[in-house]
Each structure stands twice: as structure tokens, then as C-alpha cells.
Coordinates of C-alpha atoms and ligand atoms in Angstrom, one line a residue:
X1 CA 0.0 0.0 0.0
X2 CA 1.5 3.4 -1.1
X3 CA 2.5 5.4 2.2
X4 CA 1.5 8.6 0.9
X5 CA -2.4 7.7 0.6
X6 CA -5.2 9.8 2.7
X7 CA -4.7 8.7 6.2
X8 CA -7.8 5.9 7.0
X9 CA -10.1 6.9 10.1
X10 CA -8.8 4.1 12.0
X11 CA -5.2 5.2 12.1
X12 CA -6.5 8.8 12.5
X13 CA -8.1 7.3 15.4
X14 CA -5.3 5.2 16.5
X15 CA -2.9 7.8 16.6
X16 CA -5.6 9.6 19.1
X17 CA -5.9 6.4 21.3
X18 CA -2.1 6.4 21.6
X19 CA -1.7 10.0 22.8
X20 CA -4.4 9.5 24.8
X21 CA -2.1 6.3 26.5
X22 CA 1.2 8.5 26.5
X23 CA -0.7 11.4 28.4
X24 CA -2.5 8.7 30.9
X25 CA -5.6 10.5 30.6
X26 CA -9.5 9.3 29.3
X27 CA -9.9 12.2 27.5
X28 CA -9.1 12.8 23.7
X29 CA -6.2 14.7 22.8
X30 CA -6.3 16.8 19.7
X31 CA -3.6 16.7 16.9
X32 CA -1.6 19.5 16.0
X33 CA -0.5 19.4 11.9
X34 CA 2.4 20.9 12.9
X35 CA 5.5 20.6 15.3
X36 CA 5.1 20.8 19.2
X37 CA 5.3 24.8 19.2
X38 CA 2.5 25.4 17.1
X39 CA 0.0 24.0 19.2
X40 CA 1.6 25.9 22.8
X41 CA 1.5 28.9 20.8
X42 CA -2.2 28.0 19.9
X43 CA -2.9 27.3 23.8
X44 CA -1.9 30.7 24.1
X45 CA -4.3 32.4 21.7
X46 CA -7.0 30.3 22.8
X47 CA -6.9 31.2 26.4
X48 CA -5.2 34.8 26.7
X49 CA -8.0 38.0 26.6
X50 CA -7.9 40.9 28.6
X51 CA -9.0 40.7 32.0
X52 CA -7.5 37.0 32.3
X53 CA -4.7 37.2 34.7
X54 CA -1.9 34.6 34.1
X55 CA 1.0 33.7 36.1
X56 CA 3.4 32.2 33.4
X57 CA 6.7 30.5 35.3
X58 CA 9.7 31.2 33.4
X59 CA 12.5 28.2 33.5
X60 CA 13.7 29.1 29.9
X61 CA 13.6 30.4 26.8
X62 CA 9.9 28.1 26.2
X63 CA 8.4 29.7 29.0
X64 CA 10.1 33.7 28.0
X65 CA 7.9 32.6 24.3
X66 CA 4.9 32.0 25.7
X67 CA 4.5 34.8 28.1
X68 CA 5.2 36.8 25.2
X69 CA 2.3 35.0 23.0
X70 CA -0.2 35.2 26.1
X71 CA 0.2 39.3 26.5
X72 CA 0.4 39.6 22.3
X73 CA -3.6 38.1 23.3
X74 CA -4.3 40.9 26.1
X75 CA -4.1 38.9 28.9
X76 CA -2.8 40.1 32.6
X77 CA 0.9 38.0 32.6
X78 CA 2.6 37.7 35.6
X79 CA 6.0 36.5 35.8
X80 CA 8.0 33.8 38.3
X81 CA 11.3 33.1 36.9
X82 CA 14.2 30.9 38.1
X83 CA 18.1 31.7 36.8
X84 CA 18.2 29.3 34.0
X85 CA 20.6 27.1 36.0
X86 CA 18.0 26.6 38.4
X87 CA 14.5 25.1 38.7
X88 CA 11.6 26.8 39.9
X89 CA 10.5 25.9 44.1
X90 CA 7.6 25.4 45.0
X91 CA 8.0 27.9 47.0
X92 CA 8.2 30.7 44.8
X93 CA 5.1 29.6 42.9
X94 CA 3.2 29.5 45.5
X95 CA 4.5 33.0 46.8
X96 CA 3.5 34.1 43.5
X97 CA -0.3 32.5 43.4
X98 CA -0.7 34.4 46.9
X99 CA 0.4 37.8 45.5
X100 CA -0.9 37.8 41.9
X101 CA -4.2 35.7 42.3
X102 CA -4.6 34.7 38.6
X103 CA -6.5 31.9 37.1
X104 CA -3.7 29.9 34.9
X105 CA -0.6 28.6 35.9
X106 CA 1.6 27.9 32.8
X107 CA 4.5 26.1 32.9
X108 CA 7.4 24.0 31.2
X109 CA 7.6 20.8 32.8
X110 CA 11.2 19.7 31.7
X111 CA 13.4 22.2 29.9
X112 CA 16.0 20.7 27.1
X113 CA 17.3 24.0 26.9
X114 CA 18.6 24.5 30.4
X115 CA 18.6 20.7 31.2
X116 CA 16.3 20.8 33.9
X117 CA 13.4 19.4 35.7
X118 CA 10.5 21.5 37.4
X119 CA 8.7 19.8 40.5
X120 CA 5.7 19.2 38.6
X121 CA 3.7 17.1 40.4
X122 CA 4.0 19.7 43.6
X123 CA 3.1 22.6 41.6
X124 CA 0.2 21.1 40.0
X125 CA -1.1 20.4 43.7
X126 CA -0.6 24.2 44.5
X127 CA -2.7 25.0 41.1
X128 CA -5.6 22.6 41.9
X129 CA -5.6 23.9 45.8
X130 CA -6.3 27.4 44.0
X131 CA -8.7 26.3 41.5
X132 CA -6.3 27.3 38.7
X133 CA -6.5 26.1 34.8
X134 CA -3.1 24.6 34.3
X135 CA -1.0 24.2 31.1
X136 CA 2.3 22.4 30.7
X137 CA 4.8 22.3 28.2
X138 CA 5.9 18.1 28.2
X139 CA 7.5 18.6 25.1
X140 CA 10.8 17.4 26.7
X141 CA 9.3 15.4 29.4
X142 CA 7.2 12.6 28.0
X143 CA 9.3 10.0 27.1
X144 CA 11.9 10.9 29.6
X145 CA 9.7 11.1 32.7
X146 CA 5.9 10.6 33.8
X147 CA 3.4 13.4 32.4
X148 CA 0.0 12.3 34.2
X149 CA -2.5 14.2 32.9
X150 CA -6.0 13.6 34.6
X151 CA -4.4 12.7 38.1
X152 CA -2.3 16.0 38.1
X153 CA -5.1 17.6 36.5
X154 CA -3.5 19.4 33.8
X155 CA -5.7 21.5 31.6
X156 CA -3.5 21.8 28.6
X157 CA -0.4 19.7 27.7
X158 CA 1.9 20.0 24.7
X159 CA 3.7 16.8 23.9
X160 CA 5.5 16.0 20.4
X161 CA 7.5 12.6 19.9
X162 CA 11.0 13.8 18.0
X163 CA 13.0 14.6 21.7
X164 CA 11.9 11.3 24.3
X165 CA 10.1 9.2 22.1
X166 CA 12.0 8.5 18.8
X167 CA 9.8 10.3 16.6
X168 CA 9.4 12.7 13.8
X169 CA 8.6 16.1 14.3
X170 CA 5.9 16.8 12.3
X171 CA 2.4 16.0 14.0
X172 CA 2.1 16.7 17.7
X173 CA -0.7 16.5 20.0
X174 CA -2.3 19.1 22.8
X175 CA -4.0 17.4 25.8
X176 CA -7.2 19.4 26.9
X177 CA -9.7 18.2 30.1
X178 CA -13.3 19.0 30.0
X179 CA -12.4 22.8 32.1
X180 CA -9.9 23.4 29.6
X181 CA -12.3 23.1 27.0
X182 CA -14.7 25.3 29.0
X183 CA -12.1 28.1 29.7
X184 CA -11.6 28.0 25.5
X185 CA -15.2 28.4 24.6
X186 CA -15.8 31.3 27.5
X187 CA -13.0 33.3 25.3
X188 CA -14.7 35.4 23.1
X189 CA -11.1 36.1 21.8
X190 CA -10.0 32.6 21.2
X191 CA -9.2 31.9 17.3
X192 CA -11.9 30.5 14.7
X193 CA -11.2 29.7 11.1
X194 CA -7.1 29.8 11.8
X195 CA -4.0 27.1 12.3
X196 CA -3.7 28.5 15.7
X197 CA -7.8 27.7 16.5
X198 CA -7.8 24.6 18.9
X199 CA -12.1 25.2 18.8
X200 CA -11.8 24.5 15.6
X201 CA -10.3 20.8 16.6
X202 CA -13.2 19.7 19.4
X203 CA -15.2 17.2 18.6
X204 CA -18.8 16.9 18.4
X205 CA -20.5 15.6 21.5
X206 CA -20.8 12.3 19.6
X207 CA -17.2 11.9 19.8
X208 CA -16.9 13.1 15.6
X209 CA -13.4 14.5 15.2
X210 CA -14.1 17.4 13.3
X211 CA -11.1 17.3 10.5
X212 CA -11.3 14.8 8.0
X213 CA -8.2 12.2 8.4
X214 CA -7.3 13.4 4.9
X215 CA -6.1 16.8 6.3
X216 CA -3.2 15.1 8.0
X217 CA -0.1 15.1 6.7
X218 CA 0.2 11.1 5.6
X219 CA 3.2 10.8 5.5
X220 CA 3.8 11.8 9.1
X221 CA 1.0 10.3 10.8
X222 CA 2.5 7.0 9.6
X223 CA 6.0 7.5 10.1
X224 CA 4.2 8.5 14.2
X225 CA 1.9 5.4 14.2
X226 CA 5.3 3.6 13.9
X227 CA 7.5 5.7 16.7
X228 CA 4.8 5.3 19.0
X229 CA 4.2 1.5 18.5
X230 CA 7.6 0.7 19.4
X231 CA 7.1 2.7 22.0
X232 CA 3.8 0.4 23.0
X233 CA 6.0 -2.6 22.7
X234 CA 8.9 -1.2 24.8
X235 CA 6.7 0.2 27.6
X236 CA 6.4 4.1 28.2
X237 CA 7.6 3.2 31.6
X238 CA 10.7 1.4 30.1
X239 CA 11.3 4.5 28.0
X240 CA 11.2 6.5 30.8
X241 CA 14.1 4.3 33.0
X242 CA 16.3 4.3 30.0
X243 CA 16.5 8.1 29.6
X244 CA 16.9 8.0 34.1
X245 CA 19.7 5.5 33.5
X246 CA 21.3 7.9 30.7
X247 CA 21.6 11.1 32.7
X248 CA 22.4 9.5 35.8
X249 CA 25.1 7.0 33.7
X250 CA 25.9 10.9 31.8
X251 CA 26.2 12.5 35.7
X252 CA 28.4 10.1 36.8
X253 CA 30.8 10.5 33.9
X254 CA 31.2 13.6 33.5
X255 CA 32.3 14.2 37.2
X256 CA 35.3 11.6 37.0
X257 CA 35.8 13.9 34.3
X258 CA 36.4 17.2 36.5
X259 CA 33.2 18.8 35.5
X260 CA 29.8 19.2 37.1
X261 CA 26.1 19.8 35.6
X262 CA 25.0 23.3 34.8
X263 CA 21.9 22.7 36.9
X264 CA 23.0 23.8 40.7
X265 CA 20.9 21.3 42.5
X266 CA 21.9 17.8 40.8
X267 CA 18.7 16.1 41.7
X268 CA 16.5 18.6 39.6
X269 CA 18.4 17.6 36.2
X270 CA 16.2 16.6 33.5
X271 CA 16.3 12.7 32.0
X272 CA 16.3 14.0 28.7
X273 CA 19.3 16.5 28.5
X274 CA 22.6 16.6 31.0
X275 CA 24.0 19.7 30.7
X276 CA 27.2 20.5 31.4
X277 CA 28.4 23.6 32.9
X278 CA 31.8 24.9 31.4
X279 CA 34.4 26.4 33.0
X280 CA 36.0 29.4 31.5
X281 CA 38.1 29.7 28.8
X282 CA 37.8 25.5 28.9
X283 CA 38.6 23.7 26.1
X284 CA 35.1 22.1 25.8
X285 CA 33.7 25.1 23.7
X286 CA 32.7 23.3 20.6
X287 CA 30.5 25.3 17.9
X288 CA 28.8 22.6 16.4
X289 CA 27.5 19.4 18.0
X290 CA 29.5 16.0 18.1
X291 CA 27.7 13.2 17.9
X292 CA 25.3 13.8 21.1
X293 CA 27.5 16.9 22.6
X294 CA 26.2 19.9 21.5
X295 CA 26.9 23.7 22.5
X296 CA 24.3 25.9 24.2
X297 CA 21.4 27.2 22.8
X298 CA 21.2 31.1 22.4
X299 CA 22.1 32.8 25.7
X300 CA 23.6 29.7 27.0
X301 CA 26.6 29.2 24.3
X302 CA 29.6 29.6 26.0
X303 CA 28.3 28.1 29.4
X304 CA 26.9 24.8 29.1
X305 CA 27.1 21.7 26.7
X306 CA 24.1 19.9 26.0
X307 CA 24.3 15.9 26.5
X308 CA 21.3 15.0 24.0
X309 CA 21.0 11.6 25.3
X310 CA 16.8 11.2 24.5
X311 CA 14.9 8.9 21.8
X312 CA 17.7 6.8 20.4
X313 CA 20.2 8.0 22.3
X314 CA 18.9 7.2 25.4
X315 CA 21.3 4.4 25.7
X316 CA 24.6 3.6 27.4
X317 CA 26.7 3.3 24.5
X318 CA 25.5 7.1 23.3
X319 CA 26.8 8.1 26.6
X320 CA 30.1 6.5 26.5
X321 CA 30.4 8.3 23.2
X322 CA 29.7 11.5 25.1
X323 CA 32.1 11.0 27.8
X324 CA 34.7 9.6 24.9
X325 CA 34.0 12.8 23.0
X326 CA 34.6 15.4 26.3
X327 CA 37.8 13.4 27.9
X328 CA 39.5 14.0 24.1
X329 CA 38.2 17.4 23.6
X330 CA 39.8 17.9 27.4
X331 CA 43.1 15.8 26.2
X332 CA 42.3 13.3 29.4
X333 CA 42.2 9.7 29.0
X334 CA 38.5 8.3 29.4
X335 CA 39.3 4.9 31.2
X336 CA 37.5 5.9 34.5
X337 CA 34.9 8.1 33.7
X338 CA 33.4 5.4 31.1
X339 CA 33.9 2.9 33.6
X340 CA 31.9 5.1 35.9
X341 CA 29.2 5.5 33.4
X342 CA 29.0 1.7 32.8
X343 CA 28.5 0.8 36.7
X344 CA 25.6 3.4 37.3
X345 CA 24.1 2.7 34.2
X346 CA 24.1 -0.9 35.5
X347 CA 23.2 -0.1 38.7
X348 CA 19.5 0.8 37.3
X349 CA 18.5 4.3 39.3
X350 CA 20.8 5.6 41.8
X351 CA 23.1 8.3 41.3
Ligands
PLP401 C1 11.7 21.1 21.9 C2 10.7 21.8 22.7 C3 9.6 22.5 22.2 C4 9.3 22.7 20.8 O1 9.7 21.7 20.0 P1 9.6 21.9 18.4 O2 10.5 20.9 17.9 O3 10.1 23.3 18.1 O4 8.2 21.7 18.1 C5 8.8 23.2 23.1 N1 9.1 23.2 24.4 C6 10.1 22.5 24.9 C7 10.3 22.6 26.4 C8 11.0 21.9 24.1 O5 12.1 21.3 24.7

């Protein structure tokens, strides 16, 4: 059968049933024909309007883009930010609930970026204590670590499959619960008729997905179906300890190595991404990645490396590569670090 044919209902409706599975929740997720930033910067256009007061959390550059997208739509935006090298407390947000008293709480859950891991779970706890509509950007978390939608009652979650789940890039998928949908349709400001319109995605109360399969890109639904079977086969929870085993595997070579994470508090880094900080004038400042080393994004050149251990590379012999790859580019030999890499990795979990 020729790949490039309409896609069928039934793997239009597959590919829903499987997002549905990756995001634990009994709702229906909607697909996005596009990569994972179109449909957060649709989530912002859907629920920013004046009046609405926001408290966007700012862990990096994802969350500095869509406070920036929610005030373009008139709403109220307050900030909490961490320095990048840090996640936010639960503190802080909390803190900030008390003293701006808005009703959404947007946040990143795990930041490739900065290589970091917010204490999601917590914060979603504060957001239901206040009655507040949550959205999360798990564009870097699912895969690498749990994103539970209905039992953390998130509102709105991003997820795409090219960073922890071995995907392509090309469809991704927005989680919504049944107040999310609510908070949409009370926004008399919320897009119609546009790519950036989730509305224009709900289904009828039937259950009738309102875009014909044949309006998703083919090619790319199929190529997904496939990434997120052998995901199904392997287990989301499997594909979860592999990228735990990486970093830790990544943490533990890297510091036989002389060098420490970028993230302060080691316990906060992200399963997806080490990231490594750099020490001046080191000799670690590469321009252009090798293999799964890669320089810092933006701001961050200069300061960190990225270890890109997710999808594929969520394996131990990617990260012996890494620490192969940093011992030459710091003229050391590699003997014990890799050997350090090899035990934790072995050792399943610990640090
Ligand atoms: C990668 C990423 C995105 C967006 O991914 P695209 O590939 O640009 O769709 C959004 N948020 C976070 C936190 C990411 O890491």
C-alpha cells in the first residue's frame, strides 16, 4: 500500500488512542499538523484575553515565548522566573499564586534548553488547591519522565514525539480536560477559522473528530503510528528508566571527568538532557555538536554543553560516546569516567 495515501479513520483514530495512553488521561487529545510549538502557541491564543490574569513561570527560553504569546492576546501576565541554571520551588510559585491571584498557571515541565526538571507534580497540587486552569509544556518530558495528565489535572499539555520518544517532528498532539475546553469556549477572543484555533479541533458531542483524516499530513501520521508503537512494545515506563539511566550513567561521567552539571541542585536535572556547565576559557567550547554533545542554545553558548541523550540515544553506549567525546576534547584519558558510566548505568537508578 503506497504510504503517501489519505490517512484511514482508523489510524487517525489510533494515533488519538495512543496519545491518549502516552498522556494517561480518558480524554481525547487533539492533533496539532504541525511541530510541538505550534500547538503551545495555539494554547496561548485560545486562552489569553484581557481581563485574564496569568502567572506564566519562566524556567527558559519556552516559558520567556509564551508569556510573550499570552500578552500579544491581552491577557494580565505575571511572571516567576528561576536563573536558568536553576528550577523553579515550589516555594516561589506558591509565593506568586498568593500575590498575583490569577486563574492559569503555565508552565514548562522539563526544559532541554537549560537541562532541567520542574517539580511538577508539587506545583500542580498548588494550582488545583487554588482552583487554577493549568498548562504544561511536556514537550521534553514525556518519554523521559511521567506526564499524568488527569491525576495532576493538567488543563493543557503539549507533547511531540522527536525529543523522548524517537519520533518525527511533524504532528504533535495538545491534551485538553473537559475545564480546559470550557475556559476555551468562555473566550470570546480565542481563534476561529485559523491554524492557531484549537475550537476549531473539538469534537462533536458524539465523539466526531471534526477534520477529516485526509487533512493530516500522511506521510507523518504514519512515520508517528510507527515511533509510538515501538514505544507500546517497549513500555512508556521502560522509555522513561532508559532516559533515568542515561543522565544518571551521563552524571556520573562527567564528574570523573572534573566537570559538574549546569543545573545547581543535581537532583532537579532533567532525563532528557545533561547539561554540562563549562568552565572558563575550557577547552570544551565546541561550535557545532559531536555526535550527542552539542553547545548551548542562544544565551547559554559559552556556558553549558548539551548531553542530547533522548529517543535513540537514550542508551549507554550514546553516553560512553559523550564521555569519549569530552575526555579527548579535554586531552584526558576516558578509562575511569566510562567505567563510571558503565556501573551506574548498570546499577539501574541511583546516582
Ligand atoms: C523542543 C521543545 C519545544 C518545541 O519543539 P519543536 O520541535 O520546536 O516543536 C517546546 N518546548 C520545549 C520545552 C521543548 O524542549
Amino acid at each position: 500500500m503506497p504510504q503517501y495515501k489519505p490517512l484511514t479513520l482508523e489510524e487517525y483514530e489510533t494515533l488519538h488512542e495512543q496519545f491518549s495512553r502516552l498522556l494517561s488521561t480518558r480524554t481525547i487529545p487533539v492533533l496539532i499538523p504541525g511541530e510541538a510549538i505550534l500547538g503551545i502557541e495555539a494554547i496561548a491564543a485560545g486562552i489569553a484575553a484581557p481581563g485574564r490574569k496569568i502567572l506564566n513561570v519562566v524556567t527558559g527560553p519556552y516559558g520567556t515565548l509564551f508569556g510573550q504569546w499570552l500578552e500579544r492576546g491581552g491577557a494580565e501576565v505575571f511572571t516567576v522566573e528561576s536563573s536558568f541554571d536553576e528550577v523553579i520551588t515550589v516555594e516561589a510559585v506558591a509565593a506568586a499564586i498568593e500575590q498575583s491571584k490569577p486563574s492559569v498557571l503555565s508552565f514548562v515541565q522539563a526544559e532541554s534548553i537549560t537541562g532541567g526538571t520542574n517539580p511538577t507534580r508539587r506545583i500542580l497540587e498548588l494550582a488545583r488547591q487554588a482552583g487554577l486552569i493549568t498548562v504544561v509544556d511536556a514537550v521534553s518530558a514525556i518519554g523521559a519522565e511521567p506526564v499524568l495528565m488527569d491525576e495532576w489535572g493538567i488543563d493543557f499539555v503539549t507533547i511531540g514525539a522527536q525529543k523522548g520518544l524517537a519520533g518525527p517532528n511533524g504532528i504533535s498532539a495538545v491534551g485538553i480536560s473537559d475545564r480546559g475546553w470550557d475556559f476555551l469556549e468562555q473566550n470570546p477572543n480565542a481563534p476561529r477559522n485559523s491554524i492557531l484555533s484549537l475550537l476549531d479541533l473539538k469534537r462533536t458531542k458524539e465523539g466526531t473528530p471534526p477534520r477529516i483524516p485526509g487533512s493530516i499530513p500522511a506521510l507523518e501520521a504514519r512515520a508517528l503510528l510507527h515511533a509510538l508503537e515501538q514505544v507500546e512494545h517497549e513500555g512508556l515506563e521502560n522509555v522513561n528508566k532508559r532516559h533515568r539511566q542515561a543522565s544518571f550513567a551521563a552524571v556520573a561521567g562527567i564528574k570523573v571527568l572534573g566537570l559538574e552539571p549546569w543545573q545547581r541542585q543535581e537532583q532537579n536535572g532533567s532525563p532528557l538532557v545533561t547539561t554540562v556547565r563549562l568552565p572558563q576559557d575550557s577547552r570544551l567550547q565546541v561550535e557545532q555538536p559531536i555526535g550527542i554533545v552539542a553547545p548551548g542554545d542562544g544565551a547559554l553558548y559559552g556556558h553549558l554543553l548539551r548531553l542530547n541523550h533522548f529517543g535513540e540515544n537514550a542508551r549507554l553506549d550514546s553516553v560512553e560516546q559523550a564521555v569519549r567525546t569530552l575526555a579527548e576534547l579535554l586531552g584526558q584519558d576516558s578509562a575511569q569516567a566510562l567505567a563510571a558510566a558503565r556501573d551506574t548505568w548498570r546499577a539501574g537508578h541511583d546516582r
